[in-house]
Amino acid sequence: MLRLAEAIRVRLIALPRTYKRLLEVFADVLLVWVALWLAFAVRYGDAHSVEPFAGHAWVFVVAPLIAIPLFALFGMYRSVMRYLGADALLAIGKAVSFSALLLALAVYWYQDAPKVVPRSMVFNYWLLSLLLIGGLRMLMRQFFVGGWYSASQPFSLKRDQVGLPRVAIYGAGAAGNQLVAALRLGKAMRPVAFIDDDPGITGRVIAGLRVYPSNKIDRLIDRTQADQILLAIPSATRSRRREVLEKLRQFPLRVLSVPGFMDLASGRVKVDDVQEVDIADLLGRDPVPPQMELFNRCVRGQVVMVTGAGGSIGAELCRQLISAAPTTLLLFEHSEFNLYSIHAELEQRVSRESLPLQLVPLLGSVRNPQQLHDIMAGWAVNTVYHAAAYKHVPIVEHNIAEGVLNNVLGSTYAAQAAIKAGVEHFVLVSTDKAVRPTNVMGSSKRLAEMVMQALSKESAPVLLGDEETLQQVNKTRFTMVRFGNVLGSSGSVIPLFREQIRRGGPVTVTHPNITRYFMTIPEAAQLVIQAGAMGQGGDVFVLDMGEPVKIAELAEKMIALSGLKLRSADYPNGDVALTFTGLRPGEKLYEEWLIGDGAMPTEHPMILRANEECLPWKELKQALTALLAALEQQDYASVRLLLRKTVSGYAPEGEIVDWFHQKQLGTTGDVEGSGS
């Protein structure tokens, strides 16, 4: 019998939608007639007094003619029974009530009926219709879900949940209740309890699950054998989520999270799309909403260009910029795949939101000055965000020439092209590694900052590569924005840690005391756009990154929130080990914000204005010429010496590890064995 029921269920689910609706209409007509017959029988107290084919026939004809159109109007035939919820039940109540009301009016209006219809019968009809029509739908919902019976285990109501991960839901609010319903329907996890800090609901039962207070999680684990916790607090602030995560670290539970409120509200994800805990929640920094006047100042109604548009920061800049309504957005990128990816993503959004925006994907290199000038002049660019750069410290340390040429020469060419094309605003995306750098990447980024600072002080400079008699009128406002590591960027440790934990370890950290400043990519991009709007020319802005984070502690938290134990001398039977590999070439233990003595506040609470010294453009141009000559000759010792003379605070540690340099010395194999 149960096998037959299962076969019927599968067959009904597989029917075309039109057939399902016709079956619903047919069933509703029958239920209306049954409700009418019972209403008359209850009113008369005698079933033989009901005349559905004689005196009461007109009522049996009129009732479905009134009810079915109303049911359709209220959307009863648009809902999917498997996903029937409170909204659908409310619609059923409204539709049945209106149909009963109209039937009562028909009974009152039709005075010449062949047989008197008691008006109280309509009240009975209303109650019985609610019971039959609503009850049948709830019954069919359970039937279609298929979770209440099984041919193999017919007497176990939870037999299909055997072996599923047992999860506790942190947050018994609306999101938590939706999550429980979604998990029960999806059958991928078994919800066993709620956790909530509201004393008004702790100890109660919601959706069949007991609500435990957050200080009784150990009791919850003992009673329910839960092995995972899902955070269902999408609207909580990051500081609040950090408090919760710190509280959960002490328990052997894997912690997952439902998406954030804005992702849910936008429809990009569903409440049951669980994911790993966002590392931004561990930092606990609440983002500051953008000041829209600053955000739109250099973008709205402008032609905007982003170099390095396919990179982590460049791509996010593009995502943020299109919401500020530029007329044209130029995506400049040297990687074909990265350009294709960001252009396809933005194109879909522009089409979906019907944005009046032209997207122009351009393949090219910032080391091609003529191409840069042709683009900026040809499209009459108003604002440039220069995000193109090599950022990975060890890789640049092993490839000095490419790092300097791209970061220094590429930035110089982009700035000079902006001057020649009459670009109004030029924003350089810089890094905290430019402050007293110990590596080529940091020194090259500081040198790029110095180029912008020097050009800002020149009203008619002679540009690099031009004849001394050829001066260019400079009307471009240069701004630099400096910040630290961004979560999830290319080369970030976070994806590496997740993959290492997934494989069972070990999790590798370079040094037990290494610290870094962190910020989310969207927050960094927002602040870059706003900082770029505040510059007066030659400004170096520093983003407030909060407190530095110990990388080793971050790794330990990620291990704990994965439901695993850290293997150590005190706990040799732990799940994942943490190993220290030593600092890589050019790597610093601590990053800094400022070269100078202090920073001034600005109109934005998260943006500070630094006071950094720089060289005059004429002197800097000579240094750049000498640097390029040394690179051309592959004289990396001279390159390092020139960088030390030009960049204040540059103090390289160790020997030169550039691959070409090592090849010249015949020591490539030794460097490769050092584990960079």
XYZ file of C-alpha atoms in Angstrom:
676
model
C 0.000 0.000 0.000
C 2.801 2.382 0.930
C 4.654 1.572 -2.272
C 1.520 2.450 -4.204
C 1.226 5.768 -2.348
C 4.833 6.571 -3.172
C 4.264 5.747 -6.837
C 1.196 8.000 -6.925
C 3.156 10.817 -5.268
C 5.974 10.605 -7.801
C 3.498 10.456 -10.679
C 1.562 13.493 -9.459
C 4.733 15.552 -8.944
C 5.831 14.731 -12.490
C 2.575 15.994 -14.050
C 2.665 19.227 -16.092
C 1.681 22.333 -14.183
C -1.536 22.768 -16.190
C -2.746 19.287 -15.283
C -1.976 19.919 -11.610
C -4.081 23.098 -11.665
C -6.989 21.306 -13.334
C -6.849 18.615 -10.642
C -6.880 21.330 -7.960
C -9.925 23.002 -9.541
C -11.755 19.667 -9.815
C -10.957 18.826 -6.187
C -12.103 22.281 -5.013
C -15.425 21.938 -6.836
C -16.013 18.593 -5.116
C -15.011 20.047 -1.741
C -17.375 23.009 -2.177
C -20.233 20.604 -2.884
C -19.300 18.434 0.096
C -19.080 21.513 2.339
C -22.510 22.680 1.113
C -24.103 19.279 1.654
C -22.674 19.036 5.161
C -23.722 22.618 5.931
C -27.333 21.834 5.012
C -27.217 18.533 6.900
C -25.903 20.216 10.056
C -28.499 22.979 9.812
C -31.464 20.629 9.264
C -30.170 17.869 11.481
C -31.273 15.452 8.815
C -29.283 14.526 5.702
C -32.491 13.515 3.864
C -33.673 17.145 3.940
C -30.858 18.205 1.607
C -31.978 18.390 -2.038
C -28.860 18.921 -4.213
C -30.762 17.869 -7.365
C -34.068 19.587 -6.572
C -34.838 22.636 -4.438
C -31.259 23.337 -3.436
C -29.719 22.636 -6.856
C -29.272 26.317 -7.668
C -27.089 26.759 -4.566
C -24.898 23.817 -5.611
C -24.486 25.452 -9.034
C -23.866 28.998 -7.791
C -21.412 28.106 -4.985
C -18.548 26.762 -7.203
C -19.192 29.487 -9.793
C -18.518 32.033 -7.044
C -15.741 30.143 -5.261
C -13.442 28.973 -8.087
C -12.862 32.432 -9.697
C -12.179 33.878 -6.236
C -9.739 31.072 -5.437
C -7.905 31.828 -8.684
C -7.975 35.579 -7.970
C -6.350 35.060 -4.561
C -3.568 32.956 -6.073
C -4.556 29.569 -4.682
C -3.682 27.888 -7.977
C -0.320 29.645 -8.296
C 1.179 28.258 -5.099
C 3.216 25.048 -5.085
C 1.778 22.640 -2.526
C 5.188 21.303 -1.493
C 6.161 24.822 -0.385
C 2.823 25.826 1.128
C 3.329 28.253 3.995
C 1.558 30.774 6.192
C 0.973 33.214 3.316
C -0.812 30.552 1.294
C -3.024 29.618 4.253
C -3.933 33.279 4.707
C -4.877 33.496 1.020
C -7.088 30.393 1.420
C -8.818 31.980 4.421
C -9.493 35.200 2.510
C -10.753 33.404 -0.619
C -13.097 31.084 1.305
C -14.412 33.965 3.416
C -15.180 36.132 0.382
C -16.833 33.245 -1.439
C -19.046 32.535 1.607
C -19.945 36.214 1.853
C -20.950 36.392 -1.799
C -22.958 33.186 -1.446
C -24.781 34.736 1.519
C -25.622 37.758 -0.647
C -26.891 35.436 -3.394
C -29.113 33.575 -0.904
C -30.444 36.878 0.422
C -30.988 38.305 -3.061
C -32.701 35.250 -4.636
C -36.100 35.504 -2.972
C -37.875 33.289 -5.515
C -35.826 30.196 -4.745
C -37.800 26.917 -5.166
C -36.970 26.050 -1.588
C -36.050 28.237 1.355
C -32.334 28.269 2.163
C -31.602 28.971 5.868
C -29.228 31.917 6.117
C -27.344 30.311 9.023
C -26.354 27.570 6.599
C -23.836 29.951 5.036
C -21.962 30.213 8.329
C -21.724 26.435 8.478
C -20.560 26.396 4.860
C -17.818 28.910 5.648
C -16.425 26.876 8.535
C -16.629 23.582 6.685
C -15.006 25.054 3.542
C -12.099 26.358 5.572
C -11.684 22.962 7.186
C -11.959 20.918 4.011
C -10.137 23.127 1.488
C -7.382 24.268 3.847
C -7.052 20.886 5.520
C -6.777 18.996 2.255
C -4.015 21.295 1.063
C -2.008 20.841 4.245
C -2.492 17.098 4.007
C -1.379 17.073 0.376
C 1.606 19.225 1.271
C 2.793 16.574 3.695
C 2.036 13.897 1.137
C 4.071 15.609 -1.612
C 6.976 16.347 0.741
C 7.076 12.613 1.377
C 8.610 12.880 4.836
C 5.894 11.246 6.898
C 5.957 7.683 5.596
C 8.279 5.214 4.000
C 7.781 1.802 2.485
C 10.861 0.488 4.245
C 10.247 2.054 7.676
C 6.541 2.849 7.847
C 6.333 3.567 11.534
C 9.239 5.951 12.014
C 8.364 9.581 11.552
C 12.050 10.594 11.445
C 13.525 7.580 9.671
C 14.526 9.658 6.610
C 16.653 11.875 8.878
C 18.821 9.029 10.149
C 22.474 9.782 9.421
C 21.880 13.450 8.580
C 24.002 16.136 10.288
C 22.248 17.279 13.465
C 22.189 21.068 13.552
C 21.162 23.659 16.101
C 19.836 26.996 14.813
C 21.255 30.104 16.512
C 18.391 32.581 16.303
C 14.740 31.640 16.758
C 13.400 34.616 14.814
C 11.856 34.765 11.356
C 15.093 33.731 9.589
C 15.545 30.800 11.984
C 12.009 29.544 11.418
C 12.359 29.835 7.640
C 15.649 27.980 7.863
C 14.079 25.113 9.826
C 11.286 24.781 7.249
C 13.799 24.850 4.379
C 16.051 22.242 6.036
C 13.142 19.914 6.676
C 12.075 20.217 3.067
C 15.565 19.804 1.650
C 16.433 16.853 3.889
C 20.164 17.646 3.874
C 20.349 18.481 7.581
C 18.255 17.646 10.623
C 17.383 20.622 12.849
C 17.296 19.543 16.498
C 17.096 22.745 18.574
C 17.093 26.530 18.649
C 19.541 28.775 20.515
C 18.470 32.299 21.409
C 19.445 35.009 23.884
C 15.884 36.310 24.322
C 14.756 35.212 27.805
C 11.144 35.550 26.692
C 11.351 32.517 24.399
C 14.076 30.345 25.957
C 12.683 27.103 27.294
C 9.760 27.196 24.869
C 9.124 25.033 21.817
C 9.056 26.707 18.380
C 8.379 24.745 15.186
C 8.707 21.561 17.239
C 12.199 22.481 18.516
C 13.190 23.455 22.041
C 14.794 26.879 22.476
C 17.977 26.806 24.577
C 19.721 29.878 26.012
C 23.237 30.558 24.759
C 24.740 29.717 28.184
C 23.300 26.171 28.006
C 24.893 25.023 24.733
C 26.736 22.206 26.535
C 23.377 20.861 27.747
C 22.001 21.179 24.203
C 24.896 19.110 22.823
C 24.384 16.395 25.449
C 20.636 16.130 24.828
C 20.492 16.506 21.037
C 23.949 15.289 19.924
C 24.171 18.341 17.658
C 27.398 18.556 15.672
C 26.791 21.796 13.754
C 25.402 25.263 14.454
C 23.787 27.449 11.827
C 23.787 31.188 12.485
C 20.351 32.519 11.535
C 20.933 36.139 12.529
C 21.281 37.831 9.113
C 20.438 41.311 10.380
C 22.888 41.264 13.316
C 25.829 43.662 13.241
C 29.327 42.312 12.713
C 30.290 43.184 16.276
C 27.324 41.149 17.556
C 28.197 38.218 15.256
C 31.770 38.353 16.532
C 30.510 38.048 20.120
C 28.458 35.015 19.155
C 31.367 33.365 17.305
C 33.748 33.928 20.212
C 31.182 32.251 22.482
C 30.848 29.246 20.127
C 34.601 28.668 19.719
C 34.814 26.667 22.949
C 32.419 23.974 21.698
C 33.300 21.123 19.280
C 30.813 22.321 16.696
C 31.156 23.328 13.087
C 29.681 26.798 12.647
C 27.926 27.775 9.410
C 25.938 30.866 8.558
C 22.924 31.893 6.509
C 23.531 34.814 4.127
C 23.381 38.428 5.184
C 20.234 40.505 5.266
C 20.999 42.458 2.101
C 21.714 39.273 0.128
C 18.410 37.812 1.308
C 16.494 41.010 0.581
C 17.964 41.342 -2.907
C 17.020 37.789 -3.787
C 20.585 36.812 -4.700
C 20.436 33.938 -2.211
C 17.844 31.985 -0.243
C 17.682 31.523 3.505
C 18.732 27.867 3.197
C 21.924 28.705 1.271
C 24.199 27.986 4.229
C 27.851 28.903 3.911
C 31.097 29.043 5.832
C 31.295 31.735 8.476
C 32.317 35.033 6.927
C 35.772 35.937 8.200
C 34.610 39.552 8.370
C 32.414 38.430 11.280
C 35.536 37.338 13.177
C 36.992 40.830 12.796
C 33.798 42.331 14.191
C 34.092 45.637 12.302
C 30.740 47.131 11.352
C 30.937 48.859 7.951
C 30.193 52.568 7.818
C 27.475 53.448 5.280
C 28.873 55.476 2.378
C 28.314 59.222 2.220
C 26.449 59.362 -1.053
C 27.502 62.911 -1.900
C 31.150 61.827 -1.775
C 30.382 58.507 -3.426
C 28.727 60.109 -6.453
C 30.875 63.246 -6.803
C 33.407 61.968 -9.364
C 31.221 59.277 -10.914
C 27.613 60.262 -11.586
C 27.154 61.325 -15.181
C 30.893 60.880 -15.860
C 33.044 58.703 -18.065
C 35.010 56.492 -15.663
C 37.954 54.204 -16.329
C 39.259 51.413 -14.066
C 42.671 49.919 -14.750
C 43.158 46.384 -13.467
C 39.383 45.985 -13.728
C 39.584 42.206 -13.483
C 41.503 42.094 -10.209
C 40.022 41.764 -6.735
C 39.884 45.496 -5.982
C 39.362 46.597 -9.583
C 36.374 44.285 -10.068
C 34.745 45.454 -6.846
C 35.362 49.083 -7.818
C 33.461 48.377 -11.045
C 30.572 46.782 -9.126
C 30.338 49.784 -6.835
C 30.772 52.359 -9.593
C 27.865 51.217 -11.765
C 25.496 51.882 -8.860
C 26.614 55.549 -8.949
C 25.326 55.944 -12.537
C 28.317 56.849 -14.726
C 27.499 57.297 -18.400
C 30.361 55.037 -19.525
C 32.557 52.599 -17.623
C 35.815 51.538 -19.279
C 37.173 48.212 -18.052
C 40.924 48.131 -18.735
C 42.612 44.807 -18.037
C 45.601 42.824 -19.382
C 44.177 39.375 -18.494
C 41.671 38.216 -21.102
C 39.915 35.794 -18.746
C 39.597 38.320 -15.916
C 38.237 40.921 -18.325
C 35.724 38.456 -19.734
C 34.569 37.460 -16.235
C 33.970 40.951 -14.858
C 32.421 42.206 -18.100
C 29.986 39.269 -18.258
C 28.999 39.819 -14.624
C 28.446 43.554 -15.030
C 26.650 43.122 -18.349
C 24.115 40.818 -16.712
C 23.521 43.323 -13.928
C 23.155 46.245 -16.348
C 20.623 44.250 -18.366
C 18.757 42.998 -15.282
C 18.469 46.473 -13.720
C 18.055 48.335 -17.049
C 20.896 50.727 -16.201
C 21.608 53.540 -18.709
C 25.275 52.662 -18.842
C 27.768 51.758 -21.551
C 30.314 49.082 -20.624
C 33.511 49.022 -22.659
C 35.880 46.057 -22.046
C 39.410 46.953 -23.183
C 42.373 44.583 -23.334
C 45.678 46.298 -22.779
C 48.670 46.979 -20.578
C 49.456 50.002 -18.425
C 52.976 49.769 -19.836
C 51.630 50.918 -23.222
C 51.534 54.742 -22.889
C 50.133 55.397 -26.354
C 47.199 53.032 -25.809
C 46.457 54.618 -22.443
C 46.421 58.102 -23.990
C 44.273 57.022 -26.948
C 41.689 55.493 -24.618
C 41.531 58.426 -22.194
C 41.415 61.007 -24.966
C 39.129 59.008 -27.283
C 36.449 58.456 -24.644
C 37.016 61.822 -22.907
C 37.558 60.107 -19.553
C 36.700 62.201 -16.479
C 37.912 59.901 -13.678
C 40.522 57.131 -13.568
C 40.822 54.559 -10.776
C 44.251 53.002 -11.154
C 44.090 49.565 -9.523
C 46.452 47.733 -11.898
C 49.417 46.421 -9.926
C 51.379 43.356 -8.935
C 50.624 42.839 -5.240
C 52.029 39.475 -4.153
C 55.154 40.257 -2.103
C 57.226 37.057 -2.618
C 56.411 36.820 -6.334
C 57.455 40.436 -6.966
C 60.567 39.839 -4.870
C 61.489 36.995 -7.256
C 60.564 39.077 -10.335
C 61.929 42.517 -9.571
C 61.955 43.909 -13.113
C 58.338 43.063 -13.846
C 57.214 44.324 -10.455
C 58.943 47.697 -10.820
C 57.998 48.147 -14.466
C 54.333 47.386 -13.825
C 53.893 49.179 -10.509
C 56.146 52.199 -11.122
C 56.429 52.666 -14.867
C 52.822 51.551 -15.502
C 51.521 54.012 -12.890
C 53.703 56.794 -14.334
C 52.455 56.137 -17.871
C 48.844 56.093 -16.659
C 49.314 59.389 -14.781
C 51.027 61.052 -17.761
C 48.311 59.837 -20.132
C 45.734 61.369 -17.792
C 47.535 64.724 -17.894
C 47.793 64.705 -21.688
C 44.131 63.684 -22.120
C 42.865 66.275 -19.621
C 41.444 63.758 -17.136
C 39.957 65.582 -14.131
C 40.476 62.993 -11.358
C 43.094 60.273 -10.999
C 42.951 57.904 -7.993
C 45.845 55.547 -7.236
C 44.998 52.442 -5.227
C 48.004 51.951 -2.927
C 48.911 49.709 0.017
C 50.151 49.897 3.604
C 53.195 47.916 2.424
C 54.410 51.220 0.920
C 55.194 52.452 4.441
C 58.847 51.794 5.334
C 58.901 48.801 3.006
C 61.190 45.803 3.276
C 60.252 44.471 -0.146
C 60.231 45.519 -3.782
C 56.435 45.456 -4.018
C 56.064 47.975 -1.191
C 58.868 50.220 -2.418
C 57.458 50.190 -5.971
C 54.025 51.221 -4.678
C 55.560 54.005 -2.580
C 57.480 55.182 -5.632
C 54.195 55.245 -7.586
C 52.713 57.400 -4.799
C 55.672 59.757 -5.043
C 55.114 60.118 -8.793
C 51.525 61.242 -8.174
C 52.599 63.593 -5.394
C 55.319 65.162 -7.536
C 53.086 65.601 -10.595
C 50.408 67.236 -8.425
C 52.800 70.076 -7.631
C 53.590 70.753 -11.294
C 51.288 72.970 -13.345
C 53.214 72.326 -16.581
C 55.616 69.387 -16.147
C 57.992 67.924 -18.686
C 56.882 64.306 -18.671
C 59.068 61.235 -18.558
C 60.201 60.352 -22.076
C 59.365 63.778 -23.553
C 61.812 66.388 -24.749
C 62.873 68.957 -22.145
C 61.290 71.756 -24.131
C 57.856 70.060 -24.247
C 55.675 70.982 -21.324
C 52.180 69.602 -20.641
C 49.451 71.631 -18.973
C 48.418 69.691 -15.866
C 44.787 70.009 -14.794
C 44.509 66.522 -13.297
C 43.837 66.108 -9.574
C 45.856 63.156 -8.233
C 44.788 61.268 -5.137
C 46.310 58.206 -3.451
C 44.423 55.815 -1.180
C 46.396 53.474 1.046
C 44.994 50.448 2.882
C 45.984 46.964 4.082
C 44.939 43.424 3.194
C 41.446 42.776 1.911
C 39.559 39.611 2.766
C 39.125 37.264 -0.147
C 41.469 39.039 -2.539
C 43.796 37.170 -4.837
C 46.663 35.847 -2.748
C 44.701 36.150 0.515
C 45.473 33.640 3.263
C 41.800 32.999 4.010
C 40.999 30.721 1.020
C 44.326 28.944 1.618
C 43.462 28.295 5.279
C 39.994 26.982 4.335
C 41.459 24.572 1.802
C 44.126 23.387 4.253
C 41.496 22.801 6.967
C 39.317 20.936 4.459
C 42.259 18.638 3.651
C 42.928 17.975 7.340
C 45.911 20.308 7.658
C 48.460 21.339 8.450
C 47.550 25.029 8.376
C 50.691 26.982 7.470
C 51.544 30.381 8.931
C 54.839 32.119 8.232
C 55.499 33.378 11.791
C 53.686 33.115 15.157
C 53.781 36.898 15.671
C 52.946 38.108 12.169
C 50.034 40.586 12.090
C 48.069 42.224 9.319
C 45.338 44.806 8.882
C 42.200 43.487 7.209
C 39.176 44.973 5.482
C 36.438 43.534 3.285
C 36.726 44.151 -0.455
C 33.345 46.000 -0.735
C 34.226 48.265 2.184
C 37.665 49.037 0.755
C 36.214 49.845 -2.681
C 33.557 52.146 -1.205
C 36.155 54.047 0.784
C 38.496 54.334 -2.213
C 35.719 55.972 -4.248
C 34.854 58.354 -1.400
C 38.477 59.210 -0.623
C 39.104 59.938 -4.289
C 36.359 62.554 -4.172
C 37.914 64.407 -1.217
C 41.405 65.026 -2.607
C 42.608 68.503 -3.449
C 45.659 67.304 -5.344
C 48.576 65.199 -4.126
C 46.640 63.893 -1.103
C 47.587 60.582 0.465
C 44.563 59.101 2.216
C 44.778 56.238 4.668
C 41.806 54.013 5.414
C 41.068 53.156 9.041
C 41.665 49.399 9.154
C 40.912 48.946 12.848
C 43.146 46.801 15.005
C 45.757 44.504 13.456
C 44.980 40.790 13.496
C 47.412 38.019 14.409
C 47.399 35.587 11.501
C 48.069 32.616 13.810
C 45.055 33.501 15.983
C 42.920 33.896 12.877
C 43.931 30.406 11.748
C 43.105 28.979 15.189
C 39.636 30.560 15.115
C 38.955 29.157 11.650
C 39.952 25.678 12.836
C 37.714 25.931 15.928
C 34.705 27.208 13.966
C 35.097 24.292 11.560
C 34.257 22.017 14.489
C 37.834 20.744 14.740
C 40.459 20.724 17.471
C 43.878 22.316 17.107
C 46.670 19.749 17.411
C 49.345 20.992 19.781
C 51.760 19.836 22.466
C 48.976 20.173 25.032
C 46.468 18.374 22.800
C 48.368 15.843 20.638
C 45.170 14.116 19.461
C 43.788 17.230 17.806
C 42.436 17.246 14.262
C 44.494 19.940 12.526
C 48.058 21.060 13.182
C 49.377 24.608 12.880
C 52.895 24.899 11.470
C 55.184 27.903 11.034
C 57.166 28.062 7.801
C 59.233 31.224 8.383
C 58.954 34.654 6.818
C 59.086 34.706 3.028
C 61.400 36.996 1.037
C 60.523 40.645 1.636
C 57.839 39.877 4.223
C 57.423 42.058 7.348
C 56.115 41.005 10.726
C 54.114 44.197 11.179
C 52.571 46.611 8.694
C 52.273 50.368 9.270
C 49.980 53.115 8.041
C 52.072 56.254 7.997
C 55.565 57.386 7.137
C 55.116 60.784 8.775
C 54.224 61.739 12.326
C 50.477 61.748 12.150
C 47.329 61.882 10.121
C 44.534 64.421 9.960
C 40.851 63.500 10.144
C 38.586 64.148 7.180
C 34.859 64.533 6.734
C 34.607 60.737 6.637
C 35.240 58.912 9.954
C 37.050 56.001 8.245
C 39.393 58.090 6.085
C 42.484 59.951 7.313
C 44.730 62.377 5.413
C 48.456 61.594 5.694
C 51.237 64.138 5.497
C 53.951 62.459 3.421
C 57.070 64.088 1.997
C 58.123 63.558 -1.600
C 60.798 64.569 -4.111
C 60.372 67.314 -6.741
C 59.267 65.981 -10.127
C 62.523 66.939 -11.877
C 64.626 65.045 -9.339
C 62.228 62.090 -9.271
C 62.251 61.879 -13.074
C 66.035 61.522 -13.018
C 65.755 58.719 -10.472
C 63.153 56.968 -12.637
C 65.401 57.252 -15.707
C 68.322 55.725 -13.779
C 66.041 52.976 -12.426
C 64.820 52.040 -15.909
C 68.402 51.927 -17.202
C 69.435 49.568 -14.397
C 66.441 47.320 -15.109
C 67.300 47.210 -18.797
C 70.802 46.026 -17.912
C 69.406 43.515 -15.374
C 71.589 45.181 -12.730
C 69.436 44.275 -9.729
C 71.987 45.426 -7.175
C 71.773 48.924 -8.671
C 67.967 48.675 -8.765
C 67.909 47.941 -5.044
C 70.385 50.756 -4.354
C 68.344 53.271 -6.363
C 65.146 52.231 -4.579
C 66.877 52.714 -1.203
C 68.051 56.200 -2.209
C 64.669 57.265 -3.602
C 62.117 55.621 -1.290
C 62.345 56.859 2.283
C 62.444 54.006 4.783
C 63.078 51.224 2.268
C 65.200 48.699 4.149
C 65.482 45.385 2.295
C 66.392 42.325 4.322
C 68.451 39.425 3.055
C 69.989 38.813 -0.337
C 68.470 39.571 -3.730
C 66.266 36.611 -4.674
C 65.242 37.670 -8.168
C 65.298 34.612 -10.429
C 67.352 36.289 -13.176
C 69.832 37.568 -10.596
C 70.171 34.112 -9.074
C 70.608 32.600 -12.531
C 73.441 35.036 -13.220
C 75.085 33.961 -9.963
C 74.366 30.279 -10.584
C 72.386 29.821 -7.338
C 68.852 29.310 -8.644
C 68.553 25.872 -7.128
C 69.396 27.151 -3.653
C 66.695 29.780 -3.816
C 64.110 27.312 -5.059
C 64.885 25.086 -2.100
C 64.225 27.883 0.372
C 60.449 27.450 0.064
C 59.278 30.891 -1.032
